[in-house]
Coordinates of C-alpha atoms in Angstrom, one line a residue:
X1 CA 0.0 0.0 0.0
X2 CA 1.4 3.5 -0.9
X3 CA 2.9 5.7 1.8
X4 CA 1.1 8.9 2.9
X5 CA 1.8 12.0 1.0
X6 CA 5.0 13.8 2.2
X7 CA 5.8 17.0 0.3
X8 CA 9.6 16.9 1.0
X9 CA 9.9 13.7 -1.0
X10 CA 8.6 15.4 -4.1
X11 CA 11.6 17.5 -4.6
X12 CA 13.6 14.5 -5.6
X13 CA 11.3 13.6 -8.5
X14 CA 12.3 14.8 -12.0
X15 CA 10.1 17.3 -13.8
X16 CA 7.6 15.5 -15.9
X17 CA 5.5 18.5 -17.2
X18 CA 6.1 22.1 -17.7
X19 CA 2.5 23.2 -17.0
X20 CA -0.7 21.8 -15.6
X21 CA -3.8 21.6 -17.8
X22 CA -6.8 23.9 -17.3
X23 CA -9.8 23.0 -15.1
X24 CA -13.0 21.5 -16.6
X25 CA -16.0 22.6 -14.5
X26 CA -19.2 22.5 -16.7
X27 CA -21.5 22.4 -13.6
X28 CA -20.7 26.1 -12.9
X29 CA -23.2 26.9 -15.8
X30 CA -25.9 24.4 -14.8
X31 CA -29.1 25.2 -13.0
X32 CA -29.1 24.8 -9.2
X33 CA -32.0 23.3 -7.2
X34 CA -32.3 24.2 -3.6
X35 CA -33.3 21.4 -1.3
X36 CA -34.5 21.5 2.4
X37 CA -31.9 21.5 5.2
X38 CA -33.9 19.1 7.3
X39 CA -34.9 15.6 6.3
X40 CA -38.7 15.1 6.6
X41 CA -38.4 11.6 8.2
X42 CA -36.1 8.8 9.1
X43 CA -36.6 5.2 7.8
X44 CA -34.7 2.2 8.9
X45 CA -33.2 -0.3 6.4
X46 CA -32.1 -3.7 7.6
X47 CA -30.5 -5.6 4.7
X48 CA -30.6 -9.4 5.1
X49 CA -27.4 -11.5 5.1
X50 CA -27.0 -13.5 1.9
X51 CA -23.7 -15.2 2.8
X52 CA -20.7 -14.9 5.1
X53 CA -17.1 -15.7 4.0
X54 CA -14.6 -16.6 6.7
X55 CA -11.2 -15.2 5.6
X56 CA -9.3 -16.2 8.7
X57 CA -6.3 -18.5 9.2
X58 CA -8.5 -21.6 8.8
X59 CA -10.0 -20.5 5.5
X60 CA -9.5 -22.9 2.6
X61 CA -8.3 -20.2 0.3
X62 CA -5.6 -17.8 1.5
X63 CA -6.8 -14.2 1.7
X64 CA -4.8 -11.1 2.2
X65 CA -6.4 -7.6 2.6
X66 CA -9.7 -7.1 0.9
X67 CA -10.1 -3.4 0.0
X68 CA -13.1 -3.3 -2.4
X69 CA -16.1 -5.3 -3.8
X70 CA -17.9 -5.1 -7.1
X71 CA -20.8 -7.0 -8.7
X72 CA -20.0 -9.8 -11.1
X73 CA -22.2 -11.5 -13.6
X74 CA -25.0 -13.9 -12.6
X75 CA -25.1 -12.9 -9.0
X76 CA -21.4 -13.2 -8.4
X77 CA -19.3 -10.8 -6.3
X78 CA -15.7 -9.7 -6.9
X79 CA -13.5 -9.1 -3.9
X80 CA -10.3 -7.1 -4.5
X81 CA -7.3 -8.4 -2.6
X82 CA -4.8 -5.5 -2.4
X83 CA -2.2 -7.5 -0.5
X84 CA -2.0 -10.6 -2.7
X85 CA -2.8 -8.6 -5.9
X86 CA -5.7 -10.6 -7.2
X87 CA -9.5 -10.8 -7.3
X88 CA -11.6 -13.4 -5.7
X89 CA -14.7 -14.4 -7.7
X90 CA -17.4 -15.4 -5.2
X91 CA -20.4 -17.4 -6.3
X92 CA -24.1 -16.5 -5.5
X93 CA -24.0 -18.7 -2.4
X94 CA -20.7 -17.4 -1.0
X95 CA -18.3 -20.1 -2.4
X96 CA -14.9 -19.0 -3.7
X97 CA -15.1 -20.1 -7.4
X98 CA -11.6 -18.9 -8.4
X99 CA -9.1 -16.2 -8.1
X100 CA -8.2 -13.9 -11.1
X101 CA -4.9 -12.2 -11.7
X102 CA -1.4 -12.4 -10.2
X103 CA 1.2 -9.8 -9.4
X104 CA 3.8 -9.0 -12.0
X105 CA 4.7 -7.0 -15.1
X106 CA 4.1 -9.6 -17.8
X107 CA 1.1 -9.8 -20.2
X108 CA -2.0 -10.0 -18.1
X109 CA -0.1 -9.6 -14.8
X110 CA -1.4 -7.0 -12.3
X111 CA 0.8 -4.0 -11.2
X112 CA -1.6 -3.6 -8.3
X113 CA -5.2 -4.3 -7.3
X114 CA -7.3 -1.5 -5.9
X115 CA -10.7 -1.6 -7.7
X116 CA -12.4 -4.1 -10.1
X117 CA -15.4 -4.5 -12.4
X118 CA -16.9 -7.0 -14.8
X119 CA -18.2 -6.1 -18.3
X120 CA -21.2 -7.7 -19.9
X121 CA -18.9 -9.7 -22.2
X122 CA -17.4 -11.4 -19.1
X123 CA -14.0 -9.6 -19.0
X124 CA -12.9 -8.6 -15.5
X125 CA -11.0 -5.3 -15.2
X126 CA -8.5 -4.7 -12.3
X127 CA -7.1 -1.3 -11.6
X128 CA -4.1 -0.3 -9.6
X129 CA -4.7 2.7 -7.3
X130 CA -4.5 4.2 -3.9
X131 CA -6.6 6.1 -1.4
X132 CA -6.6 9.9 -1.3
X133 CA -3.4 11.6 0.0
X134 CA -1.4 8.6 -1.2
X135 CA 0.9 8.9 -4.2
X136 CA 1.9 6.0 -6.4
X137 CA 5.3 6.8 -7.8
X138 CA 5.5 5.1 -11.2
X139 CA 1.7 4.5 -11.1
X140 CA 0.1 4.9 -14.5
X141 CA -3.6 4.4 -13.7
X142 CA -3.4 1.0 -15.5
X143 CA -6.4 -1.2 -15.8
X144 CA -5.7 -4.8 -16.8
X145 CA -8.6 -6.8 -18.4
X146 CA -8.7 -10.6 -18.1
X147 CA -11.1 -13.0 -19.8
X148 CA -13.1 -15.8 -18.1
X149 CA -10.0 -18.0 -18.2
X150 CA -7.9 -15.3 -16.6
X151 CA -5.9 -14.7 -19.8
X152 CA -5.0 -11.2 -21.0
X153 CA -7.9 -9.4 -22.7
X154 CA -6.9 -5.8 -23.0
X155 CA -5.4 -2.8 -21.2
X156 CA -7.1 0.5 -20.4
X157 CA -5.7 3.8 -19.0
X158 CA -7.8 5.4 -16.4
X159 CA -5.9 8.7 -16.4
X160 CA -4.9 8.8 -20.1
X161 CA -1.3 9.2 -21.2
X162 CA 0.8 9.8 -18.1
X163 CA 4.1 10.2 -19.9
X164 CA 7.4 8.4 -19.3
X165 CA 7.6 9.2 -15.5
X166 CA 4.1 8.6 -14.4
X167 CA 2.6 9.7 -11.0
X168 CA -1.0 8.6 -11.3
X169 CA -3.5 6.7 -9.2
X170 CA -7.1 5.5 -9.5
X171 CA -9.1 6.8 -6.5
X172 CA -12.6 5.5 -7.4
X173 CA -14.0 3.2 -10.1
X174 CA -17.7 2.4 -10.8
X175 CA -19.1 0.3 -13.6
X176 CA -22.6 0.4 -15.2
X177 CA -23.1 -2.0 -18.1
X178 CA -20.2 -1.4 -20.4
X179 CA -19.2 2.1 -19.2
X180 CA -16.7 2.7 -16.4
X181 CA -16.4 5.8 -14.3
X182 CA -13.0 6.6 -12.9
X183 CA -11.7 9.3 -10.5
X184 CA -8.0 9.7 -10.8
X185 CA -5.1 11.8 -9.4
X186 CA -2.2 12.6 -11.7
X187 CA 0.9 14.5 -10.6
X188 CA 2.4 17.3 -12.8
X189 CA 5.8 18.6 -11.8
X190 CA 7.2 22.0 -12.7
X191 CA 10.1 23.9 -11.2
X192 CA 9.1 24.8 -7.6
X193 CA 5.7 23.3 -7.7
X194 CA 3.7 20.0 -7.8
X195 CA 0.1 20.0 -9.1
X196 CA -2.4 17.3 -8.4
X197 CA -4.6 16.9 -11.5
X198 CA -7.9 15.5 -10.3
X199 CA -10.1 14.1 -13.1
X200 CA -13.3 12.1 -13.7
X201 CA -13.6 10.2 -16.9
X202 CA -15.9 7.7 -18.6
X203 CA -14.2 4.7 -20.2
X204 CA -16.2 3.0 -23.0
X205 CA -16.3 -0.6 -24.2
X206 CA -14.7 -2.2 -26.1
X207 CA -11.2 -0.6 -25.9
X208 CA -11.6 1.9 -23.0
X209 CA -11.9 5.0 -25.0
X210 CA -11.7 7.9 -22.5
X211 CA -14.3 10.7 -22.2
X212 CA -13.0 13.3 -19.8
X213 CA -15.9 15.0 -18.0
X214 CA -14.4 17.0 -15.1
X215 CA -11.0 18.3 -13.9
X216 CA -9.9 20.1 -10.8
X217 CA -6.4 21.2 -9.8
X218 CA -4.5 21.3 -6.4
X219 CA -1.2 23.2 -6.7
X220 CA 1.5 23.0 -4.0
X221 CA 4.3 25.5 -3.9
X222 CA 7.2 23.4 -2.8
X223 CA 8.9 26.3 -1.0
X224 CA 6.6 25.4 2.0
X225 CA 7.2 22.4 4.1
X226 CA 3.7 22.4 5.6
X227 CA 1.2 19.8 4.6
X228 CA -2.3 21.3 4.9
X229 CA -5.2 19.0 4.3
X230 CA -7.1 21.6 2.3
X231 CA -4.3 21.8 -0.2
X232 CA -4.6 18.1 -1.0
X233 CA -8.3 17.4 -0.6
X234 CA -9.7 15.3 -3.5
X235 CA -13.5 15.8 -3.8
X236 CA -14.1 12.9 -6.2
X237 CA -12.3 10.4 -3.9
X238 CA -13.7 8.6 -0.8
X239 CA -16.8 7.4 -2.6
X240 CA -18.0 10.9 -3.6
X241 CA -18.8 10.0 -7.2
X242 CA -21.0 7.3 -8.8
X243 CA -22.4 6.2 -12.1
X244 CA -26.1 5.1 -12.4
X245 CA -27.5 2.3 -14.6
X246 CA -28.9 5.0 -16.9
X247 CA -25.4 6.6 -17.3
X248 CA -25.9 9.6 -15.0
X249 CA -22.9 10.7 -13.0
X250 CA -23.3 12.2 -9.5
X251 CA -20.4 13.8 -7.6
X252 CA -19.5 16.5 -5.0
X253 CA -17.0 19.0 -6.4
X254 CA -16.6 21.1 -3.2
X255 CA -15.3 20.2 0.2
X256 CA -17.1 22.6 2.6
X257 CA -20.5 23.1 1.1
X258 CA -23.4 20.7 0.5
X259 CA -23.4 20.7 -3.3
X260 CA -24.1 17.7 -5.5
X261 CA -23.9 17.7 -9.2
X262 CA -25.8 15.3 -11.5
X263 CA -24.5 15.0 -15.1
X264 CA -26.8 13.4 -17.7
X265 CA -25.5 11.1 -20.4
X266 CA -25.9 13.8 -23.0
X267 CA -23.5 16.1 -21.1
X268 CA -26.1 18.4 -19.6
X269 CA -26.7 18.6 -15.9
X270 CA -28.0 20.2 -12.8
X271 CA -26.9 20.7 -9.2
X272 CA -28.5 20.3 -5.8
X273 CA -27.6 22.8 -3.1
X274 CA -28.5 22.7 0.6
X275 CA -27.9 25.0 3.6
X276 CA -25.6 22.9 5.7
X277 CA -23.7 23.9 8.9
X278 CA -20.0 23.2 9.4
X279 CA -19.7 20.1 11.7
X280 CA -16.5 20.3 13.9
X281 CA -14.2 17.3 14.0
X282 CA -13.2 15.8 17.3
X283 CA -9.5 16.0 18.3
X284 CA -9.3 12.3 17.6
X285 CA -10.7 12.8 14.1
X286 CA -8.2 15.5 13.4
X287 CA -5.4 13.4 14.7
X288 CA -6.4 10.6 12.3
X289 CA -6.1 13.0 9.4
X290 CA -2.7 14.2 10.5
X291 CA -1.5 10.6 10.6
X292 CA -2.8 10.0 7.1
X293 CA -0.9 13.1 5.9
X294 CA 2.3 11.7 7.3
X295 CA 2.3 12.9 10.9
X296 CA 4.6 15.5 12.5
X297 CA 4.3 19.2 13.3
X298 CA 4.2 20.2 9.6
X299 CA 0.8 18.5 9.0
X300 CA -2.4 20.5 9.5
X301 CA -5.9 19.0 9.5
X302 CA -8.9 21.2 8.8
X303 CA -11.2 21.8 11.9
X304 CA -14.4 20.6 10.3
X305 CA -15.7 17.5 8.5
X306 CA -16.2 17.7 4.7
X307 CA -19.9 18.6 4.0
X308 CA -20.5 15.3 2.2
X309 CA -19.4 11.7 2.4
X310 CA -20.3 8.9 0.0
X311 CA -22.7 9.4 -3.0
X312 CA -24.4 6.3 -4.3
X313 CA -27.1 5.6 -6.9
X314 CA -29.7 3.1 -5.9
X315 CA -31.3 0.4 -8.3
X316 CA -34.6 2.3 -8.3
X317 CA -32.9 5.5 -9.7
X318 CA -32.9 7.4 -6.4
X319 CA -29.7 8.9 -5.0
X320 CA -28.1 8.4 -1.6
X321 CA -26.0 11.2 -0.2
X322 CA -24.1 10.7 3.1
X323 CA -24.2 13.7 5.5
X324 CA -20.5 13.7 6.6
X325 CA -20.0 14.0 10.3
X326 CA -23.6 13.2 11.3
X327 CA -23.9 10.5 13.8
X328 CA -26.2 7.7 12.6
X329 CA -29.1 6.7 14.9
X330 CA -28.3 4.3 17.8
X331 CA -27.7 0.9 16.3
X332 CA -27.2 2.1 12.7
X333 CA -23.9 1.5 10.8
X334 CA -24.4 4.6 8.6
X335 CA -27.0 7.0 7.4
X336 CA -27.8 8.5 4.0
X337 CA -30.3 11.2 2.7
X338 CA -32.3 9.8 -0.2
X339 CA -33.4 11.9 -3.2
X340 CA -35.6 11.2 -6.1
X341 CA -34.1 11.5 -9.7
X342 CA -35.7 14.9 -9.8
X343 CA -33.9 16.0 -6.6
X344 CA -36.7 15.8 -4.1
X345 CA -35.5 15.0 -0.6
X346 CA -37.5 11.9 0.6
X347 CA -36.0 10.9 4.0
X348 CA -32.9 9.9 5.9
X349 CA -32.1 6.2 5.7
X350 CA -30.6 4.6 8.8
X351 CA -28.7 1.6 7.6
X352 CA -28.5 -1.2 10.1
X353 CA -25.7 -3.8 9.5
X354 CA -24.0 -6.4 11.7
X355 CA -20.8 -4.5 12.1
X356 CA -18.9 -1.7 13.9
X357 CA -18.3 1.4 11.7
X358 CA -15.2 2.2 13.8
X359 CA -13.6 -1.1 12.7
X360 CA -15.3 -2.4 9.6
X361 CA -15.6 -1.1 6.0
X362 CA -18.7 -0.8 3.9
X363 CA -18.9 -1.2 0.2
X364 CA -22.2 -0.3 -1.5
X365 CA -22.0 -2.1 -4.9
X366 CA -23.4 -0.8 -8.2
X367 CA -26.2 -3.3 -8.1
X368 CA -27.4 -2.0 -4.7
X369 CA -26.1 -4.9 -2.6
X370 CA -23.9 -4.3 0.4
X371 CA -20.6 -5.8 1.3
X372 CA -19.3 -5.5 4.9
X373 CA -15.5 -6.0 5.2
X374 CA -14.7 -7.0 8.8
X375 CA -11.1 -7.0 10.1
X376 CA -9.4 -5.6 7.0
X377 CA -9.1 -2.0 8.0
X378 CA -5.4 -1.1 8.6
X379 CA -4.5 0.4 12.0
X380 CA -1.4 2.2 13.1
X381 CA -0.8 -0.2 16.0
X382 CA -1.7 -3.4 14.2
X383 CA 0.3 -6.4 15.4
X384 CA 1.7 -8.1 12.3
X385 CA 2.2 -11.3 14.3
X386 CA -1.4 -11.7 15.1
X387 CA -3.8 -11.5 12.2
X388 CA -7.3 -10.1 13.1
X389 CA -10.4 -12.2 12.5
X390 CA -11.4 -11.3 9.0
X391 CA -14.8 -11.9 7.4
X392 CA -16.8 -10.7 4.4
X393 CA -20.6 -10.4 4.6
X394 CA -22.8 -9.9 1.6
X395 CA -26.2 -8.3 2.4
X396 CA -29.2 -7.3 0.2
X397 CA -32.2 -5.2 0.9
X398 CA -35.6 -6.9 0.7

């Protein structure tokens, strides 16, 4: 897994570009719909367990660290193993059917495993990548496609041409039919500065033709040795973008205001805006961000939570938006505000799952099913000699 971003390391990297490209922000011209600040009601959703997969020491198949899940064909589930650099294909009843991919640099080998998807023709795509604030030196945003037998079946570039000294990483990846949405970070070096180029693109079947739909820039003047969270914040990362079955893209382009953009397949769009108070972080939450930034006196975390968390389309066409920093109801794992396709606020969904949000990770897959990853979250004080109990739970709403 990549190390946290440390600015002082960047000065040793050769210049790869003389100038960063221009931003692409079409939503600034789109109509804005104001939505109420308060949710009219709370509803409780308790998805049923479909299967459980024990990934502990006694498991029949060795499992490393699962970091993501995606829907496969015919009710299957893809689990991305970042540590062993492969993908587990799980059958509808929870059985491990096979693993796909292996680490390496040869044809069909995987340079990394961060996100995955499966196209309608059966090909499985596996992308290298890293979470926000992490930099992949030499990363090229490469997506390797494998056929049903695990043989090479294509190669796509999530971030486009990254040059001869690439610094690029996939942050998010969502698939609907034969279209893939990617959120990427690409580094551009110039004398005295480093610019993070944050892009969203649609990759189209059959060869991954790239349609760039948004671009934001974060520029760091390397004369400063401070690492401020606000200078490196990536609004499309952290689950803050999604692709619907109809080809709509929803995303949150700003950190500190409640503002959700919906782009239609024809390139038009609209935005939802909401009055939303700043929600202060606890000292522990700020300390966690400082650790992610690299730790030390030179790292500065912002005092408030981002306004928005995850954004997810539901199978019925409605949109879930997570109010960042809001405590779910007692007993709930997470909560989301649900909107109709027209932008009407319906209610707040209290999502009840058999896990602990402080320890477990939640993946909301493109087909609406939920995957709970238990015991895979890395911790600073993790004892490498004692593996935690690990389990994957698939759940589905009734």
